[in-house]
XYZ file of C-alpha atoms in Angstrom:
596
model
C 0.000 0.000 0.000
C 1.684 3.137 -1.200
C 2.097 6.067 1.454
C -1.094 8.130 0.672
C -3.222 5.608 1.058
C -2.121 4.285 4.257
C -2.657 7.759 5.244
C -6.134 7.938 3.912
C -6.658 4.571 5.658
C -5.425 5.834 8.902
C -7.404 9.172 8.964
C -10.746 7.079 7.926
C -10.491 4.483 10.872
C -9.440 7.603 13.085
C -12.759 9.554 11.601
C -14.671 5.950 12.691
C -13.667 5.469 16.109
C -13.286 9.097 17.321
C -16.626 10.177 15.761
C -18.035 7.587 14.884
C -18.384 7.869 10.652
C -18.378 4.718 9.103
C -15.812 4.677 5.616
C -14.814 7.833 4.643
C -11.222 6.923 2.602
C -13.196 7.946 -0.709
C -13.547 11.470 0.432
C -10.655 12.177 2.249
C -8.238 14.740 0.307
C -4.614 15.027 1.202
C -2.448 17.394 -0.144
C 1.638 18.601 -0.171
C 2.325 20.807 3.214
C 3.006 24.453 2.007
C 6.906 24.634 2.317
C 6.643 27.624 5.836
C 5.258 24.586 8.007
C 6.180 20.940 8.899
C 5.148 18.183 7.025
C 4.739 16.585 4.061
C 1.173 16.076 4.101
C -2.009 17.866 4.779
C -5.665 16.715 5.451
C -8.032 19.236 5.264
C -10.813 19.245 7.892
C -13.761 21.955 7.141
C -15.369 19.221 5.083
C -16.000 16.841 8.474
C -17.385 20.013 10.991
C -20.873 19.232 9.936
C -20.430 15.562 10.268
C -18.688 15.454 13.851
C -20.269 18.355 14.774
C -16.752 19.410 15.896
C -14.839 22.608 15.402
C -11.551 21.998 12.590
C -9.088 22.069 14.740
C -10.487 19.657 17.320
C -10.736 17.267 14.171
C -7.290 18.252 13.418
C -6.207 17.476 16.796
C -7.732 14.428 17.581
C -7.058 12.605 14.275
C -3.447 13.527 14.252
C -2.885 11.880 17.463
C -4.737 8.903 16.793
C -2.408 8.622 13.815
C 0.599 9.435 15.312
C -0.326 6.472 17.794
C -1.342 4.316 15.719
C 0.664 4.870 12.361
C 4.397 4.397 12.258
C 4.669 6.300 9.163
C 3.360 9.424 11.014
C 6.651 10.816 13.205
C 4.267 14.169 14.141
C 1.935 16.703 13.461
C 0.753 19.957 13.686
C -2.563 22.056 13.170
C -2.780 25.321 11.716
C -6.857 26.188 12.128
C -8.447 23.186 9.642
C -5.571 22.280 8.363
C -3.569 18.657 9.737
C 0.116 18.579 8.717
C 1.674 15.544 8.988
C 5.343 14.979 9.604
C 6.200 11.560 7.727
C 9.456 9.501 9.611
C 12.623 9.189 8.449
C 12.094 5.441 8.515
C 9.131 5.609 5.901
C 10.874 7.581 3.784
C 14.091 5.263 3.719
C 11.765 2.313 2.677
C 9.677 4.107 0.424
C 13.534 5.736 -1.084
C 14.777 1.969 -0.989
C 11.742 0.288 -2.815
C 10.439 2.650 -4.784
C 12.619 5.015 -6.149
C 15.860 3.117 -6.037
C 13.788 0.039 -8.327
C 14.683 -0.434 -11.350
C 10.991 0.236 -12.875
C 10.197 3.223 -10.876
C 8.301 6.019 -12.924
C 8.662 3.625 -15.773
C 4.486 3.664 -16.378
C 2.360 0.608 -18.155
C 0.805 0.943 -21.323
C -2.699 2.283 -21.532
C -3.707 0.852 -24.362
C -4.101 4.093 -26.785
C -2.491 6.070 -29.279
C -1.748 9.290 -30.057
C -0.131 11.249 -32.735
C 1.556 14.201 -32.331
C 2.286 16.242 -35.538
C 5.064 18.989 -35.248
C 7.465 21.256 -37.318
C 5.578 21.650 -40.775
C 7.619 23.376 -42.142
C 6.980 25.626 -45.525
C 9.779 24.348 -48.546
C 10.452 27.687 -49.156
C 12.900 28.886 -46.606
C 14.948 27.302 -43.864
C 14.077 26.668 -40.093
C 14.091 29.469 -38.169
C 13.964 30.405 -34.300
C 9.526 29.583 -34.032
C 10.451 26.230 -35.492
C 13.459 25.556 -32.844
C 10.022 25.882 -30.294
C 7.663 24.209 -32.046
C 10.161 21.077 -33.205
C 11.459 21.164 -29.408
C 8.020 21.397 -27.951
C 6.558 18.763 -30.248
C 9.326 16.037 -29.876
C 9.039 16.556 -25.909
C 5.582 16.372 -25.858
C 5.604 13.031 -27.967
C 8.502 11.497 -25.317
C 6.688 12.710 -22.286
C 3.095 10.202 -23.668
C 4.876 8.206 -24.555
C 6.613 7.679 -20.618
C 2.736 7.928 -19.468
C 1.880 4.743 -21.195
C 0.690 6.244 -25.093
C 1.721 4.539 -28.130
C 3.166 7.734 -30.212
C 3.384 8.389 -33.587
C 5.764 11.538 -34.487
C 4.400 13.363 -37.633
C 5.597 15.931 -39.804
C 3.180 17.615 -42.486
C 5.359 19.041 -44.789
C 4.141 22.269 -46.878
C 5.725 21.272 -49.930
C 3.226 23.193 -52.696
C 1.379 26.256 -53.312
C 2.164 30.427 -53.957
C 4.927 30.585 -51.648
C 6.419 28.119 -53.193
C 6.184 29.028 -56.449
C 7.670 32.289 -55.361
C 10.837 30.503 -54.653
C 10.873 28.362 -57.619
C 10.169 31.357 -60.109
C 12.790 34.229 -58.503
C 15.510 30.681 -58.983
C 14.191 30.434 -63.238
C 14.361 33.945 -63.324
C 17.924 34.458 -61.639
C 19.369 31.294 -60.710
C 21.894 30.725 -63.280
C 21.679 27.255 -62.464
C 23.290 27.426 -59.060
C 22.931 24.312 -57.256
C 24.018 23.592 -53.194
C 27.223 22.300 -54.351
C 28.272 25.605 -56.520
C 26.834 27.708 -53.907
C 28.254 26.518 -50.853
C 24.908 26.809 -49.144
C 22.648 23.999 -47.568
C 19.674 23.385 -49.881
C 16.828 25.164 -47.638
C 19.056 27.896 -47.452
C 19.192 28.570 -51.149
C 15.794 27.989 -51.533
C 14.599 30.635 -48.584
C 17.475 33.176 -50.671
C 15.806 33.361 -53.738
C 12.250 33.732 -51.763
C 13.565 36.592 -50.006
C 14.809 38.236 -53.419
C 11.344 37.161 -55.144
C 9.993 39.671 -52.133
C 12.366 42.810 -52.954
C 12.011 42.442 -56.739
C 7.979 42.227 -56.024
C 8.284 45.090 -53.166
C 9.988 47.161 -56.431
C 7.140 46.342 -58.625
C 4.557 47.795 -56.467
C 6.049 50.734 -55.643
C 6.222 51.529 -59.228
C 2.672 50.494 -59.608
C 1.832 53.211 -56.666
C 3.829 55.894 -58.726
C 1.505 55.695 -61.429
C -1.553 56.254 -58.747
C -2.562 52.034 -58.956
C -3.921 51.518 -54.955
C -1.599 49.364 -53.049
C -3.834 46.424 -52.546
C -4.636 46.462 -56.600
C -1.101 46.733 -57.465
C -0.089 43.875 -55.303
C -2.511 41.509 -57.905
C -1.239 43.814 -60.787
C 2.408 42.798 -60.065
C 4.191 41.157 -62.988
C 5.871 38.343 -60.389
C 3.107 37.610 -58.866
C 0.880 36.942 -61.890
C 4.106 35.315 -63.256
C 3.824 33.232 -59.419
C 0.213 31.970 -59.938
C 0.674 30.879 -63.589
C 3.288 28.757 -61.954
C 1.210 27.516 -59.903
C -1.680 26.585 -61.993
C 1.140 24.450 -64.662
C 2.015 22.797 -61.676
C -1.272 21.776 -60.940
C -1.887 20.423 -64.349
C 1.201 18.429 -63.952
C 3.592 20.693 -66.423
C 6.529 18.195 -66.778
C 9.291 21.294 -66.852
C 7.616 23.192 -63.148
C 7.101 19.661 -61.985
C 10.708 18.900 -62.394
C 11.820 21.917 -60.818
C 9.628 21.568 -58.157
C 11.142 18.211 -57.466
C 14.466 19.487 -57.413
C 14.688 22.452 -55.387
C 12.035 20.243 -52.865
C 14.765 17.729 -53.041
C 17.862 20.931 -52.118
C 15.354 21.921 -49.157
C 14.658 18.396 -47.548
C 18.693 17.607 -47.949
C 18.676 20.600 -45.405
C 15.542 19.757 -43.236
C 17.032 16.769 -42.196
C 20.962 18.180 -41.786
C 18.991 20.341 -39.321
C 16.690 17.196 -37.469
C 20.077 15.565 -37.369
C 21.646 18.310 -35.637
C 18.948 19.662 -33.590
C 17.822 15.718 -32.583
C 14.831 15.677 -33.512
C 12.932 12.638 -35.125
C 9.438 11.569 -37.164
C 8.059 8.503 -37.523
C 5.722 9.469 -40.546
C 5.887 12.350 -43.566
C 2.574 13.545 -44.875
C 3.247 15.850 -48.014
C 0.591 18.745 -48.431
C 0.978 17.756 -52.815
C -0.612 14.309 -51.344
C -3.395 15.493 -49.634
C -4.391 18.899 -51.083
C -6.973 17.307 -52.415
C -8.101 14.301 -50.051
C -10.763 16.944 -48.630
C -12.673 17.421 -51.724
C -14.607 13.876 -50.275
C -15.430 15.344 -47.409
C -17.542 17.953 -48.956
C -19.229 15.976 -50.747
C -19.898 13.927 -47.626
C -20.853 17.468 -45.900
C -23.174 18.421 -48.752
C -25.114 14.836 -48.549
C -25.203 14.839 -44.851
C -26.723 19.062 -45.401
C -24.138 20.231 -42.768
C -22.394 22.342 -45.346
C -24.747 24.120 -48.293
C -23.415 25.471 -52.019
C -24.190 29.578 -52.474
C -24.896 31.044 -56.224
C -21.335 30.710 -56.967
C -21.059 27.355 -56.703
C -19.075 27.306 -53.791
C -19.344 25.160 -50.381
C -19.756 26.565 -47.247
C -20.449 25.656 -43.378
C -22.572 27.846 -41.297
C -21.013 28.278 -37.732
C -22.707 31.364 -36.414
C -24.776 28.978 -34.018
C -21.673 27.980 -32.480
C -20.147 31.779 -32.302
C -18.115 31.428 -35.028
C -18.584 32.801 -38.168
C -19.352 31.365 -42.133
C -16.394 29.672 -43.751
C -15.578 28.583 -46.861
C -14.606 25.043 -47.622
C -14.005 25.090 -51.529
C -13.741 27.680 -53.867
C -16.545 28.542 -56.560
C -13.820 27.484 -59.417
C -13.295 23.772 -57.282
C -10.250 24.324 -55.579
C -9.453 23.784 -52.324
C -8.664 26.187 -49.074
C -6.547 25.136 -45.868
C -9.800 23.806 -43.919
C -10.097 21.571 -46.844
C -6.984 20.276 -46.576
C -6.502 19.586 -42.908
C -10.420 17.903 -43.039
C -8.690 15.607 -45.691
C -5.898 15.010 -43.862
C -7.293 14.465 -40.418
C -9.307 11.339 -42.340
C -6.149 9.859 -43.420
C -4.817 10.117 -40.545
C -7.511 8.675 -38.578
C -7.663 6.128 -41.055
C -4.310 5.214 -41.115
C -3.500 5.007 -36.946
C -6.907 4.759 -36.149
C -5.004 7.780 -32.801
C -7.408 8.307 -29.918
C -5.772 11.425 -29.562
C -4.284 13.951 -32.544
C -2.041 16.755 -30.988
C -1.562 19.606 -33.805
C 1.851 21.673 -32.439
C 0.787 24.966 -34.188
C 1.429 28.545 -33.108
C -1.182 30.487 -31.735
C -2.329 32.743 -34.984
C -3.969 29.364 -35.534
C -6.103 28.724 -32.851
C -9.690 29.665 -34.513
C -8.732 27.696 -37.333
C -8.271 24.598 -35.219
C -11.459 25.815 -33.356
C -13.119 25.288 -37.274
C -11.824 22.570 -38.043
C -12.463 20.431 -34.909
C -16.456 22.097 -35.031
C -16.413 20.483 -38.842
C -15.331 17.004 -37.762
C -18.031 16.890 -34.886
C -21.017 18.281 -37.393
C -19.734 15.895 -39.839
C -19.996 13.123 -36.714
C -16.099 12.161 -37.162
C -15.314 9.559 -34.026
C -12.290 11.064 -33.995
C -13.085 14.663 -33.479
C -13.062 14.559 -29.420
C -9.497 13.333 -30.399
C -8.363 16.587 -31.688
C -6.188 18.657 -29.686
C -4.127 22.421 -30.701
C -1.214 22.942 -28.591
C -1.197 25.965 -28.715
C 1.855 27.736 -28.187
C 3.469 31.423 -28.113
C 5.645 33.343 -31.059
C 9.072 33.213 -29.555
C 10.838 37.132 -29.909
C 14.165 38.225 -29.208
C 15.204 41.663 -27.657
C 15.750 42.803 -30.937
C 12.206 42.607 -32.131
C 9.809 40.074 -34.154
C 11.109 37.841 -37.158
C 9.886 38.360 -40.807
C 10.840 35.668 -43.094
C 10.165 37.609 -46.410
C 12.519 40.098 -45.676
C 14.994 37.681 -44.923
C 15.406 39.118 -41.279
C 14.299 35.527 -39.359
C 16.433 33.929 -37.060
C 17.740 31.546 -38.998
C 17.804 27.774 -36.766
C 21.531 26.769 -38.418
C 22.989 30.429 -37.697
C 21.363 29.920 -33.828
C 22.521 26.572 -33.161
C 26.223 27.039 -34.678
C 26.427 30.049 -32.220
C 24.932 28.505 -29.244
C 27.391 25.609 -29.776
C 30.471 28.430 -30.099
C 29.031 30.338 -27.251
C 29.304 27.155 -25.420
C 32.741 26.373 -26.258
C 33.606 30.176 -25.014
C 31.840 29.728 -21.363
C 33.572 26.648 -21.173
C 37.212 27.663 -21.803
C 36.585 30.896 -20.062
C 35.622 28.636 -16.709
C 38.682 26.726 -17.819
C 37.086 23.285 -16.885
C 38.756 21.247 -20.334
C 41.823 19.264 -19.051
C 41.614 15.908 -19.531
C 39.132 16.175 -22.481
C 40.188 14.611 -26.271
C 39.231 17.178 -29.029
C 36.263 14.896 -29.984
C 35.259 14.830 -26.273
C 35.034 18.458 -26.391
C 32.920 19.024 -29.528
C 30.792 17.156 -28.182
C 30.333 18.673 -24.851
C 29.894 21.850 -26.651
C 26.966 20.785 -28.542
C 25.435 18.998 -25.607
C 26.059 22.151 -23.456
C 24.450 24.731 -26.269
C 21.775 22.700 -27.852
C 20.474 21.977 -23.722
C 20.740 25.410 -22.813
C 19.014 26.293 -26.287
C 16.436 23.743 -25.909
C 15.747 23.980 -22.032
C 15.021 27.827 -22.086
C 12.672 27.238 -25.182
C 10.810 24.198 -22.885
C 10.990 25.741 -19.413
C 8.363 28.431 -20.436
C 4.636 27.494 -20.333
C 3.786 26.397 -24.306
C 0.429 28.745 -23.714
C 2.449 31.547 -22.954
C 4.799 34.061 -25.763
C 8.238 34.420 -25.171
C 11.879 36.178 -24.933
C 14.612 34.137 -26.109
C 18.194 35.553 -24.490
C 21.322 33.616 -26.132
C 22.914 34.923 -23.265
C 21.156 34.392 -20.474
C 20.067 30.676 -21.424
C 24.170 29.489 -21.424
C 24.636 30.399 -17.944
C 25.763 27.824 -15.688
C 24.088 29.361 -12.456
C 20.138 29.956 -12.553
C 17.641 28.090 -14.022
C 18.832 26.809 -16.983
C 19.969 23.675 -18.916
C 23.637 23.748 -18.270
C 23.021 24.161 -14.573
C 21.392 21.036 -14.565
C 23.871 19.469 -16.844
C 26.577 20.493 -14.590
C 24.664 19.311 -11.401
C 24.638 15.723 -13.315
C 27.946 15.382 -14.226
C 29.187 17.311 -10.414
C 27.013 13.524 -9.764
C 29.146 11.547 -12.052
C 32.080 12.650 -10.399
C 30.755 11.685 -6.814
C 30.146 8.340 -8.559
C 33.144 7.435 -10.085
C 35.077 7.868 -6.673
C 32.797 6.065 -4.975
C 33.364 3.284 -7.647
C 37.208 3.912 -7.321
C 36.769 3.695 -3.286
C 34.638 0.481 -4.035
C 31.689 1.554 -2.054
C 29.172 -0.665 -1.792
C 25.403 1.363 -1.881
C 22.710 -1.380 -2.549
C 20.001 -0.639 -0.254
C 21.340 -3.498 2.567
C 23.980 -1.522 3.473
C 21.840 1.592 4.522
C 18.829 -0.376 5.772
C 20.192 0.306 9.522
C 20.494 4.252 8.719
C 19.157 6.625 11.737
C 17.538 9.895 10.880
C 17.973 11.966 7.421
C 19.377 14.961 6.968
C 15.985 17.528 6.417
C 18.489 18.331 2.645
C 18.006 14.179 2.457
C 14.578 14.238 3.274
C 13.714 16.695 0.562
C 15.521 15.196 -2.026
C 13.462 11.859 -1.704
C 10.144 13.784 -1.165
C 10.912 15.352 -4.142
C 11.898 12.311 -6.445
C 8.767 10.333 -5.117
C 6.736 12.920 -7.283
C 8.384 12.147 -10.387
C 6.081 9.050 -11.737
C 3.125 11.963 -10.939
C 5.077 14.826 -12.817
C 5.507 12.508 -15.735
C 1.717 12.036 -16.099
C 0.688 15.924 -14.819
C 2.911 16.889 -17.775
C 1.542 14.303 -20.292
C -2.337 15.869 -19.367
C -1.460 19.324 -19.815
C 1.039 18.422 -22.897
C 3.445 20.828 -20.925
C 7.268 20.327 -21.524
C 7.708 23.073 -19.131
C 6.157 21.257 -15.869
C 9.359 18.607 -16.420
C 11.663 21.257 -16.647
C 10.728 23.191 -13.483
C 10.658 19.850 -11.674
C 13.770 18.384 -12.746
C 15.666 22.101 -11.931
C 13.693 22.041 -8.935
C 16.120 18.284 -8.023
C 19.008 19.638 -8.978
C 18.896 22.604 -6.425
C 17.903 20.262 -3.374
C 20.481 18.449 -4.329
C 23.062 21.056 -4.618
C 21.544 22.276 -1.668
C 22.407 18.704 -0.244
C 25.663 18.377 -1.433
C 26.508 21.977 0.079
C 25.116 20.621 3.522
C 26.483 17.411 3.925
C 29.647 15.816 4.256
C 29.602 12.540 1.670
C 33.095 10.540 1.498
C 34.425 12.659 4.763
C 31.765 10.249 6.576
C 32.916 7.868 8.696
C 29.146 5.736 9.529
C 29.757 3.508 6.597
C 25.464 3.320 6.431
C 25.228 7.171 6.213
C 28.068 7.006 3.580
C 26.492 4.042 1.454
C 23.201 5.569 1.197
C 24.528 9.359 0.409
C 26.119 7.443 -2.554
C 22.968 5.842 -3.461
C 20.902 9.068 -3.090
C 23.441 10.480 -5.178
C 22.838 7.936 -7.796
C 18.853 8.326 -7.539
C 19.104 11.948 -8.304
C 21.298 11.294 -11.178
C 19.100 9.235 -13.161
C 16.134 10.963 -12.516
C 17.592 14.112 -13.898
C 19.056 11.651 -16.927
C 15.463 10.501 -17.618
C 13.816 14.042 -17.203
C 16.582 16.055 -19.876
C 15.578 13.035 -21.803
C 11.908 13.691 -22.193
C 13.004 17.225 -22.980
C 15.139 15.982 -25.549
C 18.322 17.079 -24.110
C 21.369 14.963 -23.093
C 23.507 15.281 -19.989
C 27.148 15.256 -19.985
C 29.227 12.384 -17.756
C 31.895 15.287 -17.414
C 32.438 19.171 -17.305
């Protein structure tokens, strides 16, 4: 019987033979002690005045005696007005520390049985990664490790944007001025060439207007009167009908781009299990109108184009396909979600999409309930902040976006700079090193992006995340391998730390005691984190661990002890900590270094 229960138990046979209530244990809320008083849990009396017809802190009173009589897990208590703290002993904790957390399945969770996909990045294969994909890849490969650690079956999905205008935009500004360069005669990773000759499609259109306006054409009218752009669209439309020449252009600058995608996954560590290409499902949703149209939950206007009437539901009207047949984004994603569905058969679909989205995902999850989808319940937006720097807001037409390759390569130098500067490198080969670095930058990188509630928008400070005090990655990664140190002497010393040789151990050090308090709740954090698809609730708590135990290790003497039981299990606390912190970076995505 874990801890909490026995509690429960306890204050239900107290509640029984002190006032007389027969089984209460289904009612009975505990809680975690606010840190300013003792204890490490708290049952609430108000709720039981009526029913003993006693004030709350005579229930308080009487119960935590009884328990502290009758329960050797309960050491003390006190009450503060309704509420019962209760100080747990050092002994429980030991046994709970030494069968629970020190097992080699703890916070390893069974299967429940479902699945879930979590689709991520979708990127555009116009222009490289930039600084809101570094948070949206991060977020959506956490998210997918963290269900998958509560007991989901995941499937990682990328939808890549791989047609359309923007596109074309690209694809025309390279026929028009490309001269045939390629990645190899430029120097430059594929996506990178691609995103330069989209930014110069935008300054060669910007021109084109403005010369437009000079001869008094409005702005809006001489954005559609642009030469480019009507050059753009005609593009688009051979590529729709399949133009051998645009198709095979298409196919080779796509090919450049996704040469670079995945240099950058490589890099960044990020993985997919499945690709869905938007050129493959444009279309797919063109059945589900016609499904709408039988069922009557979407009606044609004049025009010939299809509609779906929302304003019941506070929403507005919105279009579904165009009077001429073609599709819009709703029609897409309707299509999509299908195959999907169809494919994994996913209880759950988790859509990592910035927040200008969110009424679109609003639509399109209203659509899939009209249209009585099974799957609709299933459909979830994470939802998730723009990400700014102190300089301002990124625009990727004008080619002033943070570019992901350009912020990695200088988190990994500004990582190799902190690190000499602390002078901390002896005894490292080259190849060690470089890979320190990249551990060091791409955690600090990734563990600012993570720490910060998804929900909320964000500042992004190069320099602030790299610090090695604070809360940040590589003050966890140095608090792990400060660990690995401590346990490769003890290895060198030969100290034995299974759990037999500190089974005899006396009373914990209150550091001790809040360490293993604190690592109990890690099976819960895994699954709080999973419900509220929150990267950021593993992140405080695993910072949270490595300040008790750096609060610990400032406290307590470890190999200066002489009881060979308080020595033994300081080692094995030690090693606890360790892997817990191991285990949470990894759900974040970010690895720890043995050495620093």
């Amino acid at each position: 019987m874990n801890l909490e229960k026995k509690i429960k138990s306890g204050i239900s046979e107290a509640l029984k033979s002190q006032f007389g209530l027969e089984d209460q244990t289904e009612t009975i809320q505990l809680q975690p002690t606010k840190k300013e008083f003792e204890g490490a849990l708290t049952f609430v009396s108000f709720p039981y005045t009526s029913k003993t017809k006693k004030a709350p802190e005579q229930i308080g009173e009487t119960i935590g005696k009884f328990l502290k009589d009758n329960l050797e897990e309960v050491a003390d208590f006190n009450v503060v007005k309704g509420f019962l703290n209760l100080v747990i002993s050092d002994k429980t904790w030991l046994s709970i520390f030494s069968n629970s957390v020190l097992s080699e399945d703890f916070a390893v969770l069974p299967s429940n049985g479902k699945r879930v996909m979590v689709e991520y990045s979708s990127p555009n294969t116009n222009k490289p990664l930039h600084l809101g994909h570094l948070r949206n890849n991060f977020l959506g490969y956490s998210v997918s490790e963290i269900l998958k650690a509560s007991g989901y079956d995941v499937v990682k999905a990328n939808l890549i944007n791989d047609r359309g205008i923007h596109i074309c935009k690209s694809m025309l500004a390279y026929q028009l001025w490309g001269n045939g360069e390629t990645p190899q005669s430029s120097g430059l990773k594929g996506d990178h060439l691609a995103g330069k000759y989209y930014v110069l499609f935008d300054k060669e259109y910007k021109k084109e207007i403005d010369v437009l306006k000079g001869q008094g054409v409005e702005e809006e009218e001489a954005k559609k009167q642009a030469p480019l752009m009507k050059q753009a669209q005609e593009l688009l439309l051979k590529w729709e009908e399949g133009d051998k020449e645009i198709v095979a252009l298409w196919e080779k600058m796509n090919g450049w781009v996704y040469d670079g995608f995945n240099a950058t996954y490589k890099t960044i560590g990020v993985t997919f299990d499945k690709f869905y290409y938007e050129s493959n499902t444009y279309l797919l949703g063109k059945n589900i109108v016609e499904e709408g149209l039988a069922k009557k939950v979407f009606f044609k206007k004049p025009d010939g184009s299809v509609w779906v009437d929302l304003t019941s539901d506070g929403l507005d009207e919105k279009l579904l396909l165009r009077g001429d047949g073609t599709s819009v984004y709703i029609t897409q994603d309707l299509g999509t979600a299908d195959l999907k569905f169809q494919e994994y058969k996913a209880e759950k679909s988790v859509y990592v999409v910035g927040n200008e989205q969110d009424y679109h995902f609003n639509v399109l999850k209203l659509i899939l309930k009209k249209l009585g989808k099974s799957y609709a319940d299933g459909v979830y937006h994470l939802s998730y902040g723009m990400v700014d720097l102190p300089s301002g807001k990124m625009k990727s037409r004008e080619g002033t976006v943070v570019d992901a390759d350009d912020l990695v390569k200088e988190m990994l130098e500004t990582a190799e700079a902190r690190t000499k500067e602390l002078g901390k490198i002896e005894g490292f080969s080259e190849e060690d090193l470089q890979a320190l670095y990249k551990k060091l930058g791409l955690g600090a990188l990734k563990y600012f992006l993570l720490k910060v509630d998804p929900k909320k928008r964000m500042l992004f400070n190069p320099e602030e995340s790299i610090e090695f005090q604070g809360h940040t990655g590589p003050f966890i990664q140095y608090t792990y391998a400060r660990i690995s140190a401590i346990l490769r002497k003890a290895k060198q010393l030969e100290v034995d730390y299974n759990k037999e040789t500190f089974s005899s151990l006396g009373n914990l050090h209150p550091s001790e005691r809040e360490g293993i308090v604190l690592m109990t709740k890690f099976p819960e954090k895994i699954q709080e984190a999973a419900r509220n698809y929150a990267p950021s609730e593993i992140a405080q708590y695993i910072f949270d661990l490595a300040k008790a135990y750096n609060h610990f290790y400032g406290e307590v003497a470890i190999f200066s002890e002489e009881n060979k039981a308080a020595l033994s299990f300081r080692i094995a606390f030690s090693f606890a900590v360790a892997k817990i912190i191991n285990r949470g970076m990894q759900l974040l995505g970010i690895e720890v270094p043995e050495k620093m």
